[in-house]
mmCIF file of C-alpha atoms and ligand atoms in Angstrom:
data_model
loop_
_atom_site.group_PDB
_atom_site.id
_atom_site.type_symbol
_atom_site.label_atom_id
_atom_site.label_comp_id
_atom_site.label_asym_id
_atom_site.label_seq_id
_atom_site.Cartn_x
_atom_site.Cartn_y
_atom_site.Cartn_z
ATOM 1 C CA UNK A 1 -11.561 -30.247 80.952
ATOM 2 C CA UNK A 2 -10.967 -26.774 79.543
ATOM 3 C CA UNK A 3 -12.898 -25.438 82.550
ATOM 4 C CA UNK A 4 -10.343 -26.963 84.913
ATOM 5 C CA UNK A 5 -12.276 -30.007 86.123
ATOM 6 C CA UNK A 6 -10.038 -33.071 86.184
ATOM 7 C CA UNK A 7 -10.906 -36.184 84.221
ATOM 8 C CA UNK A 8 -9.716 -39.578 85.395
ATOM 9 C CA UNK A 9 -8.851 -42.308 82.919
ATOM 10 C CA UNK A 10 -8.931 -45.921 84.152
ATOM 11 C CA UNK A 11 -7.076 -48.788 82.483
ATOM 12 C CA UNK A 12 -8.375 -52.338 82.921
ATOM 13 C CA UNK A 13 -6.163 -55.253 81.883
ATOM 14 C CA UNK A 14 -6.545 -59.011 82.090
ATOM 15 C CA UNK A 15 -4.196 -62.003 82.118
ATOM 16 C CA UNK A 16 -4.378 -62.338 78.303
ATOM 17 C CA UNK A 17 -3.164 -58.782 77.770
ATOM 18 C CA UNK A 18 -6.514 -57.317 76.791
ATOM 19 C CA UNK A 19 -6.819 -53.682 77.764
ATOM 20 C CA UNK A 20 -9.846 -51.412 78.088
ATOM 21 C CA UNK A 21 -9.714 -47.721 78.975
ATOM 22 C CA UNK A 22 -12.620 -45.743 80.349
ATOM 23 C CA UNK A 23 -12.921 -42.192 81.652
ATOM 24 C CA UNK A 24 -15.074 -40.238 84.055
ATOM 25 C CA UNK A 25 -16.221 -37.810 81.362
ATOM 26 C CA UNK A 26 -19.330 -39.398 79.794
ATOM 27 C CA UNK A 27 -18.332 -42.794 81.279
ATOM 28 C CA UNK A 28 -16.793 -43.136 77.826
ATOM 29 C CA UNK A 29 -15.043 -46.336 76.764
ATOM 30 C CA UNK A 30 -11.960 -44.780 75.222
ATOM 31 C CA UNK A 31 -10.187 -47.836 73.839
ATOM 32 C CA UNK A 32 -10.355 -51.624 73.689
ATOM 33 C CA UNK A 33 -7.212 -53.451 72.690
ATOM 34 C CA UNK A 34 -7.840 -57.084 71.773
ATOM 35 C CA UNK A 35 -5.811 -59.660 69.796
ATOM 36 C CA UNK A 36 -6.450 -60.936 66.281
ATOM 37 C CA UNK A 37 -6.066 -64.600 65.313
ATOM 38 C CA UNK A 38 -2.272 -64.181 65.121
ATOM 39 C CA UNK A 39 -2.151 -62.631 68.585
ATOM 40 C CA UNK A 40 -1.597 -59.086 67.352
ATOM 41 C CA UNK A 41 -3.388 -56.424 69.322
ATOM 42 C CA UNK A 42 -5.353 -53.520 67.893
ATOM 43 C CA UNK A 43 -7.711 -50.923 69.261
ATOM 44 C CA UNK A 44 -11.110 -51.881 67.860
ATOM 45 C CA UNK A 45 -13.209 -48.874 68.899
ATOM 46 C CA UNK A 46 -13.459 -45.447 67.316
ATOM 47 C CA UNK A 47 -12.505 -42.559 69.556
ATOM 48 C CA UNK A 48 -9.948 -39.917 70.389
ATOM 49 C CA UNK A 49 -6.506 -39.743 71.944
ATOM 50 C CA UNK A 50 -7.288 -36.683 74.044
ATOM 51 C CA UNK A 51 -10.359 -35.796 76.105
ATOM 52 C CA UNK A 52 -10.861 -32.623 74.033
ATOM 53 C CA UNK A 53 -11.760 -34.852 71.096
ATOM 54 C CA UNK A 54 -14.861 -35.944 72.954
ATOM 55 C CA UNK A 55 -16.121 -32.388 73.552
ATOM 56 C CA UNK A 56 -18.380 -32.219 71.704
ATOM 57 C CA UNK A 57 -18.954 -35.784 70.560
ATOM 58 C CA UNK A 58 -21.754 -35.639 68.010
ATOM 59 C CA UNK A 59 -21.560 -39.336 67.064
ATOM 60 C CA UNK A 60 -21.493 -40.415 70.782
ATOM 61 C CA UNK A 61 -18.224 -42.333 70.280
ATOM 62 C CA UNK A 62 -17.793 -44.787 73.168
ATOM 63 C CA UNK A 63 -20.353 -42.985 75.298
ATOM 64 C CA UNK A 64 -22.680 -44.173 77.992
ATOM 65 C CA UNK A 65 -26.036 -42.866 76.828
ATOM 66 C CA UNK A 66 -29.003 -41.920 79.023
ATOM 67 C CA UNK A 67 -31.208 -40.941 80.804
ATOM 68 C CA UNK A 68 -33.128 -42.282 77.846
ATOM 69 C CA UNK A 69 -30.950 -43.822 75.126
ATOM 70 C CA UNK A 70 -32.342 -43.637 71.574
ATOM 71 C CA UNK A 71 -35.359 -41.574 70.593
ATOM 72 C CA UNK A 72 -38.471 -40.212 72.274
ATOM 73 C CA UNK A 73 -41.026 -38.948 69.748
ATOM 74 C CA UNK A 74 -41.649 -35.212 70.003
ATOM 75 C CA UNK A 75 -39.588 -35.287 73.194
ATOM 76 C CA UNK A 76 -42.849 -36.003 75.012
ATOM 77 C CA UNK A 77 -44.090 -38.568 77.448
ATOM 78 C CA UNK A 78 -46.605 -38.843 80.253
ATOM 79 C CA UNK A 79 -45.819 -40.511 83.537
ATOM 80 C CA UNK A 80 -47.975 -40.557 86.697
ATOM 81 C CA UNK A 81 -50.549 -38.477 84.805
ATOM 82 C CA UNK A 82 -48.151 -35.627 84.135
ATOM 83 C CA UNK A 83 -46.877 -34.680 80.691
ATOM 84 C CA UNK A 84 -43.209 -33.873 80.222
ATOM 85 C CA UNK A 85 -41.522 -32.039 77.357
ATOM 86 C CA UNK A 86 -37.833 -32.656 76.688
ATOM 87 C CA UNK A 87 -35.530 -30.677 74.442
ATOM 88 C CA UNK A 88 -35.644 -31.716 70.786
ATOM 89 C CA UNK A 89 -32.096 -32.369 69.690
ATOM 90 C CA UNK A 90 -32.771 -34.687 66.737
ATOM 91 C CA UNK A 91 -35.272 -33.028 64.382
ATOM 92 C CA UNK A 92 -38.616 -33.350 66.176
ATOM 93 C CA UNK A 93 -37.272 -35.948 68.674
ATOM 94 C CA UNK A 94 -35.162 -36.213 71.767
ATOM 95 C CA UNK A 95 -32.106 -38.409 71.170
ATOM 96 C CA UNK A 96 -29.911 -39.977 73.857
ATOM 97 C CA UNK A 97 -31.252 -37.982 76.787
ATOM 98 C CA UNK A 98 -31.374 -34.466 75.324
ATOM 99 C CA UNK A 99 -28.925 -31.607 75.043
ATOM 100 C CA UNK A 100 -26.711 -32.667 77.921
ATOM 101 C CA UNK A 101 -27.181 -36.395 78.211
ATOM 102 C CA UNK A 102 -25.179 -38.812 80.343
ATOM 103 C CA UNK A 103 -22.495 -38.838 77.638
ATOM 104 C CA UNK A 104 -21.665 -35.194 78.457
ATOM 105 C CA UNK A 105 -21.592 -35.235 82.257
ATOM 106 C CA UNK A 106 -18.795 -35.914 84.700
ATOM 107 C CA UNK A 107 -19.165 -39.221 86.536
ATOM 108 C CA UNK A 108 -17.496 -40.219 89.800
ATOM 109 C CA UNK A 109 -15.055 -43.046 89.216
ATOM 110 C CA UNK A 110 -14.048 -45.718 91.688
ATOM 111 C CA UNK A 111 -11.565 -48.481 91.096
ATOM 112 C CA UNK A 112 -12.930 -51.756 92.491
ATOM 113 C CA UNK A 113 -10.653 -53.961 94.551
ATOM 114 C CA UNK A 114 -9.539 -57.439 93.553
ATOM 115 C CA UNK A 115 -10.590 -57.255 89.913
ATOM 116 C CA UNK A 116 -10.079 -55.164 86.815
ATOM 117 C CA UNK A 117 -13.153 -53.029 87.290
ATOM 118 C CA UNK A 118 -14.255 -49.445 87.603
ATOM 119 C CA UNK A 119 -17.600 -48.166 88.855
ATOM 120 C CA UNK A 120 -18.964 -44.865 87.620
ATOM 121 C CA UNK A 121 -21.736 -43.159 89.534
ATOM 122 C CA UNK A 122 -23.833 -40.146 88.656
ATOM 123 C CA UNK A 123 -26.757 -38.361 90.270
ATOM 124 C CA UNK A 124 -29.109 -37.022 87.623
ATOM 125 C CA UNK A 125 -31.122 -34.427 89.523
ATOM 126 C CA UNK A 126 -34.884 -34.068 89.448
ATOM 127 C CA UNK A 127 -35.634 -31.865 86.427
ATOM 128 C CA UNK A 128 -32.321 -32.427 84.669
ATOM 129 C CA UNK A 129 -33.092 -32.249 80.958
ATOM 130 C CA UNK A 130 -36.713 -32.072 82.213
ATOM 131 C CA UNK A 131 -36.837 -35.689 83.373
ATOM 132 C CA UNK A 132 -38.657 -36.370 86.653
ATOM 133 C CA UNK A 133 -36.935 -37.680 89.753
ATOM 134 C CA UNK A 134 -33.492 -37.773 91.293
ATOM 135 C CA UNK A 135 -31.966 -40.731 89.486
ATOM 136 C CA UNK A 136 -28.914 -42.382 91.005
ATOM 137 C CA UNK A 137 -27.035 -44.301 88.352
ATOM 138 C CA UNK A 138 -24.139 -46.700 88.667
ATOM 139 C CA UNK A 139 -22.373 -48.284 85.719
ATOM 140 C CA UNK A 140 -19.603 -50.812 86.298
ATOM 141 C CA UNK A 141 -17.136 -51.908 83.645
ATOM 142 C CA UNK A 142 -15.344 -55.174 84.480
ATOM 143 C CA UNK A 143 -12.753 -56.912 82.327
ATOM 144 C CA UNK A 144 -12.440 -60.581 83.286
ATOM 145 C CA UNK A 145 -10.065 -63.376 82.271
ATOM 146 C CA UNK A 146 -12.692 -64.902 79.971
ATOM 147 C CA UNK A 147 -12.014 -61.895 77.721
ATOM 148 C CA UNK A 148 -15.344 -60.348 78.557
ATOM 149 C CA UNK A 149 -16.047 -56.707 79.190
ATOM 150 C CA UNK A 150 -19.044 -56.856 81.510
ATOM 151 C CA UNK A 151 -21.228 -53.782 81.861
ATOM 152 C CA UNK A 152 -23.544 -53.651 84.867
ATOM 153 C CA UNK A 153 -26.153 -50.941 85.093
ATOM 154 C CA UNK A 154 -28.018 -50.025 88.250
ATOM 155 C CA UNK A 155 -30.366 -47.136 89.024
ATOM 156 C CA UNK A 156 -32.897 -45.924 91.565
ATOM 157 C CA UNK A 157 -35.228 -42.934 91.530
ATOM 158 C CA UNK A 158 -37.501 -40.954 93.846
ATOM 159 C CA UNK A 159 -40.139 -40.255 91.123
ATOM 160 C CA UNK A 160 -41.305 -42.480 88.294
ATOM 161 C CA UNK A 161 -39.140 -41.821 85.239
ATOM 162 C CA UNK A 162 -38.361 -43.303 81.845
ATOM 163 C CA UNK A 163 -34.926 -44.898 81.833
ATOM 164 C CA UNK A 164 -32.892 -46.472 79.057
ATOM 165 C CA UNK A 165 -29.141 -46.901 79.498
ATOM 166 C CA UNK A 166 -26.866 -48.077 76.736
ATOM 167 C CA UNK A 167 -23.289 -48.153 75.532
ATOM 168 C CA UNK A 168 -22.570 -46.430 72.234
ATOM 169 C CA UNK A 169 -19.154 -47.864 71.284
ATOM 170 C CA UNK A 170 -18.425 -47.986 67.559
ATOM 171 C CA UNK A 171 -16.512 -51.111 66.596
ATOM 172 C CA UNK A 172 -14.294 -51.959 63.684
ATOM 173 C CA UNK A 173 -12.915 -55.408 64.483
ATOM 174 C CA UNK A 174 -10.074 -54.995 61.985
ATOM 175 C CA UNK A 175 -8.907 -51.953 63.971
ATOM 176 C CA UNK A 176 -10.380 -48.459 64.342
ATOM 177 C CA UNK A 177 -9.917 -46.246 61.303
ATOM 178 C CA UNK A 178 -9.380 -49.244 59.044
ATOM 179 C CA UNK A 179 -12.135 -48.412 56.571
ATOM 180 C CA UNK A 180 -15.753 -49.447 56.259
ATOM 181 C CA UNK A 181 -17.238 -52.225 58.369
ATOM 182 C CA UNK A 182 -19.210 -53.700 55.466
ATOM 183 C CA UNK A 183 -17.190 -56.943 55.355
ATOM 184 C CA UNK A 184 -18.072 -57.838 58.954
ATOM 185 C CA UNK A 185 -20.375 -60.846 59.238
ATOM 186 C CA UNK A 186 -23.202 -60.212 61.651
ATOM 187 C CA UNK A 187 -25.575 -62.631 63.339
ATOM 188 C CA UNK A 188 -28.461 -61.099 65.259
ATOM 189 C CA UNK A 189 -30.507 -63.362 67.510
ATOM 190 C CA UNK A 190 -33.735 -61.644 66.492
ATOM 191 C CA UNK A 191 -36.703 -62.884 64.483
ATOM 192 C CA UNK A 192 -38.359 -59.461 64.658
ATOM 193 C CA UNK A 193 -37.449 -55.802 64.624
ATOM 194 C CA UNK A 194 -39.270 -52.532 65.254
ATOM 195 C CA UNK A 195 -39.737 -50.726 61.925
ATOM 196 C CA UNK A 196 -39.495 -46.926 62.004
ATOM 197 C CA UNK A 197 -41.087 -43.905 60.348
ATOM 198 C CA UNK A 198 -39.163 -41.140 58.591
ATOM 199 C CA UNK A 199 -38.080 -39.682 61.945
ATOM 200 C CA UNK A 200 -36.678 -43.081 63.018
ATOM 201 C CA UNK A 201 -39.476 -43.518 65.564
ATOM 202 C CA UNK A 202 -40.936 -47.045 65.848
ATOM 203 C CA UNK A 203 -44.351 -47.374 64.239
ATOM 204 C CA UNK A 204 -45.315 -49.889 66.930
ATOM 205 C CA UNK A 205 -45.195 -52.877 64.592
ATOM 206 C CA UNK A 206 -43.002 -55.873 65.436
ATOM 207 C CA UNK A 207 -42.076 -57.013 61.948
ATOM 208 C CA UNK A 208 -40.653 -60.455 61.155
ATOM 209 C CA UNK A 209 -37.186 -60.196 59.576
ATOM 210 C CA UNK A 210 -37.775 -63.298 57.461
ATOM 211 C CA UNK A 211 -37.502 -62.590 53.743
ATOM 212 C CA UNK A 212 -36.147 -59.057 54.312
ATOM 213 C CA UNK A 213 -32.625 -57.527 54.345
ATOM 214 C CA UNK A 214 -33.098 -57.240 58.125
ATOM 215 C CA UNK A 215 -32.693 -60.991 58.513
ATOM 216 C CA UNK A 216 -29.386 -61.640 60.292
ATOM 217 C CA UNK A 217 -30.493 -64.873 61.928
ATOM 218 C CA UNK A 218 -27.715 -66.516 59.904
ATOM 219 C CA UNK A 219 -24.347 -64.697 59.666
ATOM 220 C CA UNK A 220 -24.428 -62.178 56.816
ATOM 221 C CA UNK A 221 -22.043 -59.431 55.739
ATOM 222 C CA UNK A 222 -23.242 -55.987 56.793
ATOM 223 C CA UNK A 223 -22.677 -54.767 53.239
ATOM 224 C CA UNK A 224 -24.526 -57.597 51.489
ATOM 225 C CA UNK A 225 -27.905 -55.863 51.407
ATOM 226 C CA UNK A 226 -27.352 -52.502 53.109
ATOM 227 C CA UNK A 227 -28.196 -50.450 50.017
ATOM 228 C CA UNK A 228 -31.178 -52.563 48.962
ATOM 229 C CA UNK A 229 -34.293 -50.659 48.021
ATOM 230 C CA UNK A 230 -36.170 -51.797 51.134
ATOM 231 C CA UNK A 231 -38.313 -49.203 52.922
ATOM 232 C CA UNK A 232 -36.567 -49.578 56.280
ATOM 233 C CA UNK A 233 -33.044 -49.348 54.832
ATOM 234 C CA UNK A 234 -34.041 -46.248 52.895
ATOM 235 C CA UNK A 235 -35.561 -44.619 56.009
ATOM 236 C CA UNK A 236 -32.595 -45.622 58.185
ATOM 237 C CA UNK A 237 -29.949 -44.703 55.567
ATOM 238 C CA UNK A 238 -28.730 -48.245 56.216
ATOM 239 C CA UNK A 239 -29.128 -50.206 59.434
ATOM 240 C CA UNK A 240 -30.309 -48.085 62.350
ATOM 241 C CA UNK A 241 -32.930 -50.309 63.913
ATOM 242 C CA UNK A 242 -33.943 -51.912 67.133
ATOM 243 C CA UNK A 243 -34.033 -55.709 66.964
ATOM 244 C CA UNK A 244 -36.218 -57.717 69.313
ATOM 245 C CA UNK A 245 -33.928 -60.257 70.964
ATOM 246 C CA UNK A 246 -35.224 -63.841 70.927
ATOM 247 C CA UNK A 247 -35.457 -64.694 74.603
ATOM 248 C CA UNK A 248 -35.744 -67.969 76.461
ATOM 249 C CA UNK A 249 -36.108 -66.193 79.815
ATOM 250 C CA UNK A 250 -35.190 -63.027 81.642
ATOM 251 C CA UNK A 251 -31.430 -63.692 81.936
ATOM 252 C CA UNK A 252 -28.397 -63.019 79.774
ATOM 253 C CA UNK A 253 -29.173 -63.851 76.165
ATOM 254 C CA UNK A 254 -26.945 -63.750 73.103
ATOM 255 C CA UNK A 255 -27.979 -60.676 71.107
ATOM 256 C CA UNK A 256 -25.315 -60.611 68.403
ATOM 257 C CA UNK A 257 -22.175 -62.253 67.109
ATOM 258 C CA UNK A 258 -19.881 -60.387 64.722
ATOM 259 C CA UNK A 259 -16.925 -61.858 62.846
ATOM 260 C CA UNK A 260 -14.334 -59.932 60.880
ATOM 261 C CA UNK A 261 -12.679 -62.306 58.382
ATOM 262 C CA UNK A 262 -9.296 -60.612 57.798
ATOM 263 C CA UNK A 263 -8.367 -60.315 61.495
ATOM 264 C CA UNK A 264 -10.393 -63.287 62.693
ATOM 265 C CA UNK A 265 -11.742 -61.213 65.578
ATOM 266 C CA UNK A 266 -15.145 -62.123 66.971
ATOM 267 C CA UNK A 267 -17.367 -59.960 69.159
ATOM 268 C CA UNK A 268 -20.323 -61.447 70.967
ATOM 269 C CA UNK A 269 -22.887 -59.272 72.686
ATOM 270 C CA UNK A 270 -25.007 -60.746 75.448
ATOM 271 C CA UNK A 271 -27.609 -58.841 77.396
ATOM 272 C CA UNK A 272 -30.546 -58.912 79.779
ATOM 273 C CA UNK A 273 -32.203 -56.117 77.786
ATOM 274 C CA UNK A 274 -35.146 -56.711 75.428
ATOM 275 C CA UNK A 275 -33.614 -55.008 72.375
ATOM 276 C CA UNK A 276 -30.446 -54.107 70.537
ATOM 277 C CA UNK A 277 -30.031 -51.169 68.169
ATOM 278 C CA UNK A 278 -27.903 -52.254 65.239
ATOM 279 C CA UNK A 279 -26.476 -49.046 63.809
ATOM 280 C CA UNK A 280 -24.145 -49.197 60.811
ATOM 281 C CA UNK A 281 -22.567 -45.767 61.324
ATOM 282 C CA UNK A 282 -24.554 -44.176 58.510
ATOM 283 C CA UNK A 283 -24.257 -40.671 59.929
ATOM 284 C CA UNK A 284 -20.464 -40.708 60.261
ATOM 285 C CA UNK A 285 -19.471 -38.302 57.520
ATOM 286 C CA UNK A 286 -15.744 -37.648 57.694
ATOM 287 C CA UNK A 287 -16.104 -34.546 59.882
ATOM 288 C CA UNK A 288 -14.631 -36.316 62.916
ATOM 289 C CA UNK A 289 -10.895 -36.996 63.017
ATOM 290 C CA UNK A 290 -10.119 -39.557 65.676
ATOM 291 C CA UNK A 291 -7.206 -41.628 66.911
ATOM 292 C CA UNK A 292 -3.947 -41.535 64.924
ATOM 293 C CA UNK A 293 -5.414 -38.865 62.634
ATOM 294 C CA UNK A 294 -7.952 -41.344 61.275
ATOM 295 C CA UNK A 295 -10.896 -39.684 59.573
ATOM 296 C CA UNK A 296 -14.111 -41.492 60.455
ATOM 297 C CA UNK A 297 -16.204 -41.726 57.329
ATOM 298 C CA UNK A 298 -19.638 -43.182 56.612
ATOM 299 C CA UNK A 299 -19.942 -46.749 57.922
ATOM 300 C CA UNK A 300 -16.459 -46.828 59.472
ATOM 301 C CA UNK A 301 -17.915 -48.311 62.650
ATOM 302 C CA UNK A 302 -20.995 -50.153 63.858
ATOM 303 C CA UNK A 303 -22.783 -50.040 67.200
ATOM 304 C CA UNK A 304 -24.750 -52.712 69.017
ATOM 305 C CA UNK A 305 -26.654 -50.700 71.603
ATOM 306 C CA UNK A 306 -28.440 -53.028 74.008
ATOM 307 C CA UNK A 307 -31.527 -51.247 75.233
ATOM 308 C CA UNK A 308 -35.221 -50.948 75.831
ATOM 309 C CA UNK A 309 -37.074 -50.303 72.595
ATOM 310 C CA UNK A 310 -36.879 -46.726 71.298
ATOM 311 C CA UNK A 311 -39.749 -44.449 72.342
ATOM 312 C CA UNK A 312 -41.071 -47.057 74.796
ATOM 313 C CA UNK A 313 -42.745 -44.402 77.011
ATOM 314 C CA UNK A 314 -45.145 -43.762 74.107
ATOM 315 C CA UNK A 315 -45.748 -47.446 73.307
ATOM 316 C CA UNK A 316 -47.650 -49.090 76.177
ATOM 317 C CA UNK A 317 -47.358 -52.467 74.402
ATOM 318 C CA UNK A 318 -43.512 -52.359 74.434
ATOM 319 C CA UNK A 319 -41.660 -53.645 77.522
ATOM 320 C CA UNK A 320 -41.974 -50.867 80.098
ATOM 321 C CA UNK A 321 -39.040 -48.500 80.484
ATOM 322 C CA UNK A 322 -40.491 -46.731 83.521
ATOM 323 C CA UNK A 323 -38.576 -46.996 86.787
ATOM 324 C CA UNK A 324 -40.598 -46.340 89.947
ATOM 325 C CA UNK A 325 -39.500 -45.286 93.422
ATOM 326 C CA UNK A 326 -38.632 -48.315 95.530
ATOM 327 C CA UNK A 327 -37.558 -50.341 92.497
ATOM 328 C CA UNK A 328 -33.978 -50.920 91.358
ATOM 329 C CA UNK A 329 -33.188 -50.874 87.667
ATOM 330 C CA UNK A 330 -30.644 -53.620 86.924
ATOM 331 C CA UNK A 331 -29.278 -54.675 83.576
ATOM 332 C CA UNK A 332 -26.201 -56.374 82.239
ATOM 333 C CA UNK A 333 -24.458 -56.425 78.881
ATOM 334 C CA UNK A 334 -21.357 -58.431 77.986
ATOM 335 C CA UNK A 335 -18.970 -57.744 75.116
ATOM 336 C CA UNK A 336 -17.064 -61.000 74.668
ATOM 337 C CA UNK A 337 -13.936 -61.074 72.515
ATOM 338 C CA UNK A 338 -12.439 -64.105 70.786
ATOM 339 C CA UNK A 339 -10.978 -65.131 67.423
ATOM 340 C CA UNK A 340 -11.801 -67.674 64.763
HETATM 341 C C1 GLA B 1 -27.969 -43.775 67.545
HETATM 342 C C2 GLA B 1 -29.043 -43.528 66.573
HETATM 343 C C3 GLA B 1 -28.488 -43.108 65.264
HETATM 344 C C4 GLA B 1 -27.543 -41.953 65.413
HETATM 345 C C5 GLA B 1 -26.489 -42.290 66.425
HETATM 346 C C6 GLA B 1 -25.619 -41.105 66.727
HETATM 347 O O1 GLA B 1 -27.388 -44.984 67.356
HETATM 348 O O2 GLA B 1 -29.916 -44.606 66.420
HETATM 349 O O3 GLA B 1 -29.536 -42.739 64.405
HETATM 350 O O4 GLA B 1 -28.250 -40.810 65.819
HETATM 351 O O5 GLA B 1 -27.066 -42.709 67.621
HETATM 352 O O6 GLA B 1 -25.103 -40.516 65.590
#
């Protein structure tokens, strides 16, 4: 860091040559090198070649987002009868934990023995960004020989607090910087999504995707309907919505499968979380220059942010995102890479 604090970068590799890099600053996933159908490797996530590039990081490239990923309306919530006001860093809302979210803090890194894994821990102190409770967070990235990057989240607190942890990697399966992601075919295992208002806050409705451009239950190109005159696409400037994952139980469920036809690369996202934010990179605007001098323009990457629903603390009917003392928050997300 410019202020002298060291950053550690960890490299995870597996027996098939896949390679994932992650660093202690922001628990950021810096690169993911995976093969195409011919066996040629490319880095499929947007990012930077130097840590400076990530400070600041307005699009949250590769970041671990928290304490509350996504939006909280008005930056307000009430827990244990007490009202809390967070900083508004996204119009009238709080986005991704406030001014200095988990993407902007230094984590402790620890290489785990006997596997390609690194654990990042962070103590978010009582009152940090105005959230209640000392929250101990641990995020483990493991690369296994099934070509899966497994992300395990764990947290405990000493006061009830909202919690929502997610990974904000932007993918382009043809290789980062290789243009728009509109040709990618996406399948989302979701019959419903949470429509938003003009501030991208859920209205509370769970709307069926059937008959709308939000229907990805069968694989569809991202670009096929993205500019349709549909209220939610207009409000979101494209896709920027939480999808309600069809669940058979509480375990790992397939949330999404994405296929990029020129490279043949496939990304599957599995999770124990109730939702996934499908974000088509609408706010990338060419102001960020990333790896290899690539300029990241509108829709040059997409995110699949597994999560609790946005603004859950203000929607008692959504799955609860409140962690209480004595409980342990546990969640798992898998990014699985293959080719077709
Ligand atoms: C999230 C949000 C988007 C956008 C990005 C960061 O995915 O849903 O609206 O704010 O983060 O640019």
